[in-house]
Short mmCIF file of C-alpha atoms and ligand atoms in Angstrom, two decimals:
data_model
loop_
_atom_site.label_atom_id
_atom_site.label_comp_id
_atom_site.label_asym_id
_atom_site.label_seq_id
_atom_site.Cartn_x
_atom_site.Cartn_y
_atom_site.Cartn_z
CA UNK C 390 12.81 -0.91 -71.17
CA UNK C 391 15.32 -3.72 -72.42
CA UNK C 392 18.79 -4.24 -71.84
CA UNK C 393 19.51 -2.64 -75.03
CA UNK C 394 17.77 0.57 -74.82
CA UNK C 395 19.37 1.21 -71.03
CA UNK C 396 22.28 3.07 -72.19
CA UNK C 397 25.81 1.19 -71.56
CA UNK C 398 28.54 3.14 -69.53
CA UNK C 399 31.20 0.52 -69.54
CA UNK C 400 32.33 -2.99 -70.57
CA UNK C 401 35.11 -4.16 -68.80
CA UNK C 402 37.47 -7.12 -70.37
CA UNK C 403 36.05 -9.52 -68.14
CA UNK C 404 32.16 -8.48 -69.39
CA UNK C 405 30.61 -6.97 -66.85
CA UNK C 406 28.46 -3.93 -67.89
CA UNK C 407 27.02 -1.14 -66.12
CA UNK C 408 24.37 0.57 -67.51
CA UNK C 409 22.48 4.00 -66.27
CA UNK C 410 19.35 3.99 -65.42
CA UNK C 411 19.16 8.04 -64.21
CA UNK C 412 22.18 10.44 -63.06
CA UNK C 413 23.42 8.59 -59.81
CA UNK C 414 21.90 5.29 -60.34
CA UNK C 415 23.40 2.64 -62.13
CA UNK C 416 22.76 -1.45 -63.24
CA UNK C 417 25.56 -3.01 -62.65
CA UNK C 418 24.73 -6.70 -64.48
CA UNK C 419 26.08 -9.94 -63.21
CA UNK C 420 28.16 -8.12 -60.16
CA UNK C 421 27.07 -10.76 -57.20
CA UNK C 422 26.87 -13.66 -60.15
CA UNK C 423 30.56 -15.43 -58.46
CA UNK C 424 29.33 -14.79 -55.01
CA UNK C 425 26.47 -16.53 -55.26
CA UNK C 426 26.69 -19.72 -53.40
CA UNK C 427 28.34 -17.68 -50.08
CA UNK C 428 25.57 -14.94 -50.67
CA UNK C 429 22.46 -17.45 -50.69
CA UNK C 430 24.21 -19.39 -47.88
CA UNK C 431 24.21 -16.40 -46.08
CA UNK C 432 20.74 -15.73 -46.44
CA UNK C 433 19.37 -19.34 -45.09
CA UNK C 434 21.51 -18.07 -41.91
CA UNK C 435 20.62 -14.80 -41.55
CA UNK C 436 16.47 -16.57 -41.97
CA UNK C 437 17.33 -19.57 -39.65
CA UNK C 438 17.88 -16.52 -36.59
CA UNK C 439 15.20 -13.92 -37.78
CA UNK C 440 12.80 -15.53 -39.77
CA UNK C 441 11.02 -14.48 -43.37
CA UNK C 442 7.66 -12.64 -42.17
CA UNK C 443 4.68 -10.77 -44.04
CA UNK C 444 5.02 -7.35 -42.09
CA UNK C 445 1.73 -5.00 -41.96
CA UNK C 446 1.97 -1.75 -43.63
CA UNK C 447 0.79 1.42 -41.62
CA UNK C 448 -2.76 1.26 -43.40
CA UNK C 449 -2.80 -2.60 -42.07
CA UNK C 450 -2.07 -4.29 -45.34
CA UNK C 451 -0.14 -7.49 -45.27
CA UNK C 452 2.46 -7.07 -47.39
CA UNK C 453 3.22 -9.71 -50.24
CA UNK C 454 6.73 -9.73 -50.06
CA UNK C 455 8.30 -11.78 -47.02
CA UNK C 456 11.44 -9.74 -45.20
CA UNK C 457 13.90 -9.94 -42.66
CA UNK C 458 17.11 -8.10 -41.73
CA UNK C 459 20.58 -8.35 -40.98
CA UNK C 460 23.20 -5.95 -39.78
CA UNK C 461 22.93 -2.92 -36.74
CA UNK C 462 19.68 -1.96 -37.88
CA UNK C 463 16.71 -3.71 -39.85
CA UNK C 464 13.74 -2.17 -41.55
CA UNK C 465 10.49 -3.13 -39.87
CA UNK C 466 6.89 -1.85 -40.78
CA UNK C 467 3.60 -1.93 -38.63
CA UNK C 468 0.80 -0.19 -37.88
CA UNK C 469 2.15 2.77 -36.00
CA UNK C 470 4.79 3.15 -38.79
CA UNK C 471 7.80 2.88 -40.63
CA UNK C 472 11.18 2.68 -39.03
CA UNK C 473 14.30 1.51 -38.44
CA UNK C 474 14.64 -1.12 -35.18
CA UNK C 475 18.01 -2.91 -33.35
CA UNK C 476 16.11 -5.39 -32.57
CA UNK C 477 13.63 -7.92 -34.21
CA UNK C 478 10.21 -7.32 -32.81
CA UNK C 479 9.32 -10.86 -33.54
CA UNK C 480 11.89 -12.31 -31.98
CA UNK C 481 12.70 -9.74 -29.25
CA UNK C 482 16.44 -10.11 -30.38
CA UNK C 483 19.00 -8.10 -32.17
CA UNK C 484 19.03 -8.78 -36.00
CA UNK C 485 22.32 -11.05 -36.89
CA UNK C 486 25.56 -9.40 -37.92
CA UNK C 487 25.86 -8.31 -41.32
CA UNK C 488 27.50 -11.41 -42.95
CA UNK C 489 31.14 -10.20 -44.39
CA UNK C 490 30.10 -11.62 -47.75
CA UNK C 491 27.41 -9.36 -47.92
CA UNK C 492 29.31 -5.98 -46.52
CA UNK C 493 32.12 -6.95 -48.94
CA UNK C 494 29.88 -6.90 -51.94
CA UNK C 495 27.63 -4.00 -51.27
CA UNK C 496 31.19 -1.89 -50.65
CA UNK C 497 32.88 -2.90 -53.98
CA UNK C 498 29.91 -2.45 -56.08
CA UNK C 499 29.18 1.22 -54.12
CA UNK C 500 32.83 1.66 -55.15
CA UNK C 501 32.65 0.42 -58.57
CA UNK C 502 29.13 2.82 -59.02
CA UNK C 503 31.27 6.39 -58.01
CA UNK C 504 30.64 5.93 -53.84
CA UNK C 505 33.67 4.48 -52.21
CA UNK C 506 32.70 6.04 -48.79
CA UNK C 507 29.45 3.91 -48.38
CA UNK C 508 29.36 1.90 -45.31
CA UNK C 509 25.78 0.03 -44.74
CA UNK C 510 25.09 -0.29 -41.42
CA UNK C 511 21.03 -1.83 -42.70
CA UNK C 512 20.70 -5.13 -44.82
CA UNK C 513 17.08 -5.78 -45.61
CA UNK C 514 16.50 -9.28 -46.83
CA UNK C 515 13.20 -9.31 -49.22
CA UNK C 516 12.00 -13.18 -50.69
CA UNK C 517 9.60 -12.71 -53.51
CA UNK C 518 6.97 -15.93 -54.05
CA UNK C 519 5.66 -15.98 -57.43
CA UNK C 520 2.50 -12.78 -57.19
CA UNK C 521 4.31 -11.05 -54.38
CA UNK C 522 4.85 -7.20 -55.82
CA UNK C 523 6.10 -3.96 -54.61
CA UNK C 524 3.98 -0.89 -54.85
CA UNK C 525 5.64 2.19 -56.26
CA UNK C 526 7.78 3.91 -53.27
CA UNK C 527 10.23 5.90 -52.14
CA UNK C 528 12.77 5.21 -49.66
CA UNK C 529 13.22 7.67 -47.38
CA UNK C 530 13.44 6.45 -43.81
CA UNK C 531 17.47 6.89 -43.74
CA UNK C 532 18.88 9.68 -41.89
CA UNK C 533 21.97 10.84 -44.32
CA UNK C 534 20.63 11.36 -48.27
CA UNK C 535 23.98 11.50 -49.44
CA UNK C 536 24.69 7.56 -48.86
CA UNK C 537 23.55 5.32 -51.19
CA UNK C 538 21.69 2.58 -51.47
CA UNK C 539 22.89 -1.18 -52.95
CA UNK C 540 20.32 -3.53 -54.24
CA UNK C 541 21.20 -6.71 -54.86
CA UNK C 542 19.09 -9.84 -57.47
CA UNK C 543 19.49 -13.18 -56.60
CA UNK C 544 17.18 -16.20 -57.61
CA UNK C 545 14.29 -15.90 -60.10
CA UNK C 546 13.49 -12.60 -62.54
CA UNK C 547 11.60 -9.84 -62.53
CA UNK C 548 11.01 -6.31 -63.61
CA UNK C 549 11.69 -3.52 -61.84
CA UNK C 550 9.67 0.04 -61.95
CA UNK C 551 12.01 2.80 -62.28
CA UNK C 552 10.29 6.51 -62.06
CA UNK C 553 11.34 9.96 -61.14
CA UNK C 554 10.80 11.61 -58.40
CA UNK C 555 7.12 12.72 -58.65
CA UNK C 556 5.30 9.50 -58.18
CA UNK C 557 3.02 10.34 -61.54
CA UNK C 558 6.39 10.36 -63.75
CA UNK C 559 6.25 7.96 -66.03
CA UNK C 560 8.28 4.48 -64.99
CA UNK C 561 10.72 2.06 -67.17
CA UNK C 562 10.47 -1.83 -66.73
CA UNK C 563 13.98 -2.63 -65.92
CA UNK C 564 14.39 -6.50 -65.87
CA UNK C 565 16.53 -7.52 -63.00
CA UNK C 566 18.38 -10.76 -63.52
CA UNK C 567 20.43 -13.27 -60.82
CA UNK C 568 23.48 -11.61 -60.04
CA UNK C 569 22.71 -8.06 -60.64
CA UNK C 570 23.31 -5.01 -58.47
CA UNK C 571 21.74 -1.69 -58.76
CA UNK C 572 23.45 1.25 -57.10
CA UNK C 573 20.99 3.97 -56.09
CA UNK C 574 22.17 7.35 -54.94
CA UNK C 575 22.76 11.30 -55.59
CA UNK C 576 20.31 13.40 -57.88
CA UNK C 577 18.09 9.83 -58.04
CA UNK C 578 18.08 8.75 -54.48
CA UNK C 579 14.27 9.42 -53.35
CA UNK C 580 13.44 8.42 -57.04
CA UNK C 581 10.16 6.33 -56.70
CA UNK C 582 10.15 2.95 -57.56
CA UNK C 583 8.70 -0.67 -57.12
CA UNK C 584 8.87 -4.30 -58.68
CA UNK C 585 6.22 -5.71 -60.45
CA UNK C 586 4.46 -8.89 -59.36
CA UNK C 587 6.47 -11.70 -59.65
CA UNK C 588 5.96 -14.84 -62.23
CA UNK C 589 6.40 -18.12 -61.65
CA UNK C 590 9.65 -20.16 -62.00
CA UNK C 591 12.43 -22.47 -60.56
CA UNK C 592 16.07 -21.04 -59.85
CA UNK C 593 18.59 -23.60 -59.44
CA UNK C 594 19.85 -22.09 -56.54
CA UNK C 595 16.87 -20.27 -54.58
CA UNK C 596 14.02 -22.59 -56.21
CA UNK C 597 10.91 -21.02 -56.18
CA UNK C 598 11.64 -17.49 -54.85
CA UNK C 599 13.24 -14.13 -55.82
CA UNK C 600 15.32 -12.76 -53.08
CA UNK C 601 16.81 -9.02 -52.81
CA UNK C 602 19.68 -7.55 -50.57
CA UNK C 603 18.79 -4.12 -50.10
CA UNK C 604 21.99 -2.49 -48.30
CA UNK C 605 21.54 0.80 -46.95
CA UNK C 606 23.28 3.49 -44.12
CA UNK C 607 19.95 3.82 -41.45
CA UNK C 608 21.60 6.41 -39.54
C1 MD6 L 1901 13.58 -5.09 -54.81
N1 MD6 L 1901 14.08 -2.90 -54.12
O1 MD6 L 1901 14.34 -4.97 -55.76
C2 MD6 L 1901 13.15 -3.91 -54.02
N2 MD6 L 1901 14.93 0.41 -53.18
O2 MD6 L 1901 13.14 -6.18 -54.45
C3 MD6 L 1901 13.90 -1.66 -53.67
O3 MD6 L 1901 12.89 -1.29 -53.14
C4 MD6 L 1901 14.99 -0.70 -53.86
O4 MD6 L 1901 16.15 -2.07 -55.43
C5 MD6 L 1901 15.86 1.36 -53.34
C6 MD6 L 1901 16.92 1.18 -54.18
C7 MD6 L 1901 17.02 0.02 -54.88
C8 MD6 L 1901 16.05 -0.94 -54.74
FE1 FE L 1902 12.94 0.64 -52.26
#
């Protein structure tokens, strides 16, 4: 799927689009583009406390794509499962506060996608090296369905797998861009979905990597 064929909802006078990708889920492009600098500072923090790790799946694969978290709560995977944690397991400490610039952006573009009520509570960090991928999923380890989830593109491209929610339904290649924010939620919330593998490049202002913000309410 290109830009074109993802049908436009709205083009406000300053440019910014937002396109639908399925009832509840929208594209909004460019939305974190100003905030970048404070947003990728943020990130070297947030890694300088909890550092970027390979976490093991429950079937004991290593998983390509390197994550950490921020916030009350942080994603963590190993073999006896997926969950939610307070603390880092690595480190034995509690996962840094969720920077303000981050909280402040995954609220307005919530609000600007139809969910003003959305307070995150989760910020999972994910830093894609060129080859690192993310198998079709769903994302379904939060307590309360009806909050939404914010997903934030920073640093190099790449294309993201849309599908339904059967995991056979066919997917769209969405290509997700530096600055854009997709806003997940409603009738497409456990849709499945994953990134393909990543290519190779140089961002001026995360280099060599692709990193995602994945904001979401654990509990
Ligand atoms: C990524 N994102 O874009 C991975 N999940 O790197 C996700 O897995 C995701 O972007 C739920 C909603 C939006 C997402
Ligand atoms: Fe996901």
């Amino acid at each position: 799927m290109t830009r074109e064929q993802l049908s436009l909802l709205s083009l406000d006078p300053a440019g910014a689009a937002t396109y639908a990708l399925a009832e509840g889920a929208v594209l909004l492009r460019g939305f974190a583009k100003s905030k970048e600098a404070r947003l990728f500072a943020d990130v070297e923090r947030v890694a300088a406390h909890c550092p970027f790790r390979h976490l093991v799946t429950p079937g004991g694969f290593r998983m390509s794509v390197a994550m950490t978290n921020c916030g009350e709560l942080g994603w963590v995977s190993d073999e006896r499962g997926y969950r939610y944690s307070p603390v880092d397991p690595q480190t034995g400490f509690a996962w840094p506060a969720m920077p303000q610039s981050f909280f402040d952006l995954a609220t307005t573009a919530a609000r600007s996608a139809g969910y003003p009520s959305f307070v995150p509570d989760a910020c999972l960090v994910n830093r894609y090296a060129p080859g690192a991928r993310l198998t079709l999923h769903q994302d379904k380890n939060e307590r309360d369905a009806r909050a939404p989830i914010v997903s934030v593109s920073l640093g190099l491209s790449a294309v993201f797998l849309f599908g339904g929610a059967a995991r056979s339904d066919r997917t769209a290649r969405v290509p997700l861009v530096h600055g854009d924010v997709v806003v997940w939620g409603g009738p497409s919330r456990f849709f499945y979905h994953g990134v393909l593998a990543l290519e190779g490049g140089v961002h001026p202002l995360t280099g060599g990597y692709r990193i995602n913000l994945t904001f979401r309410k654990a509990v």
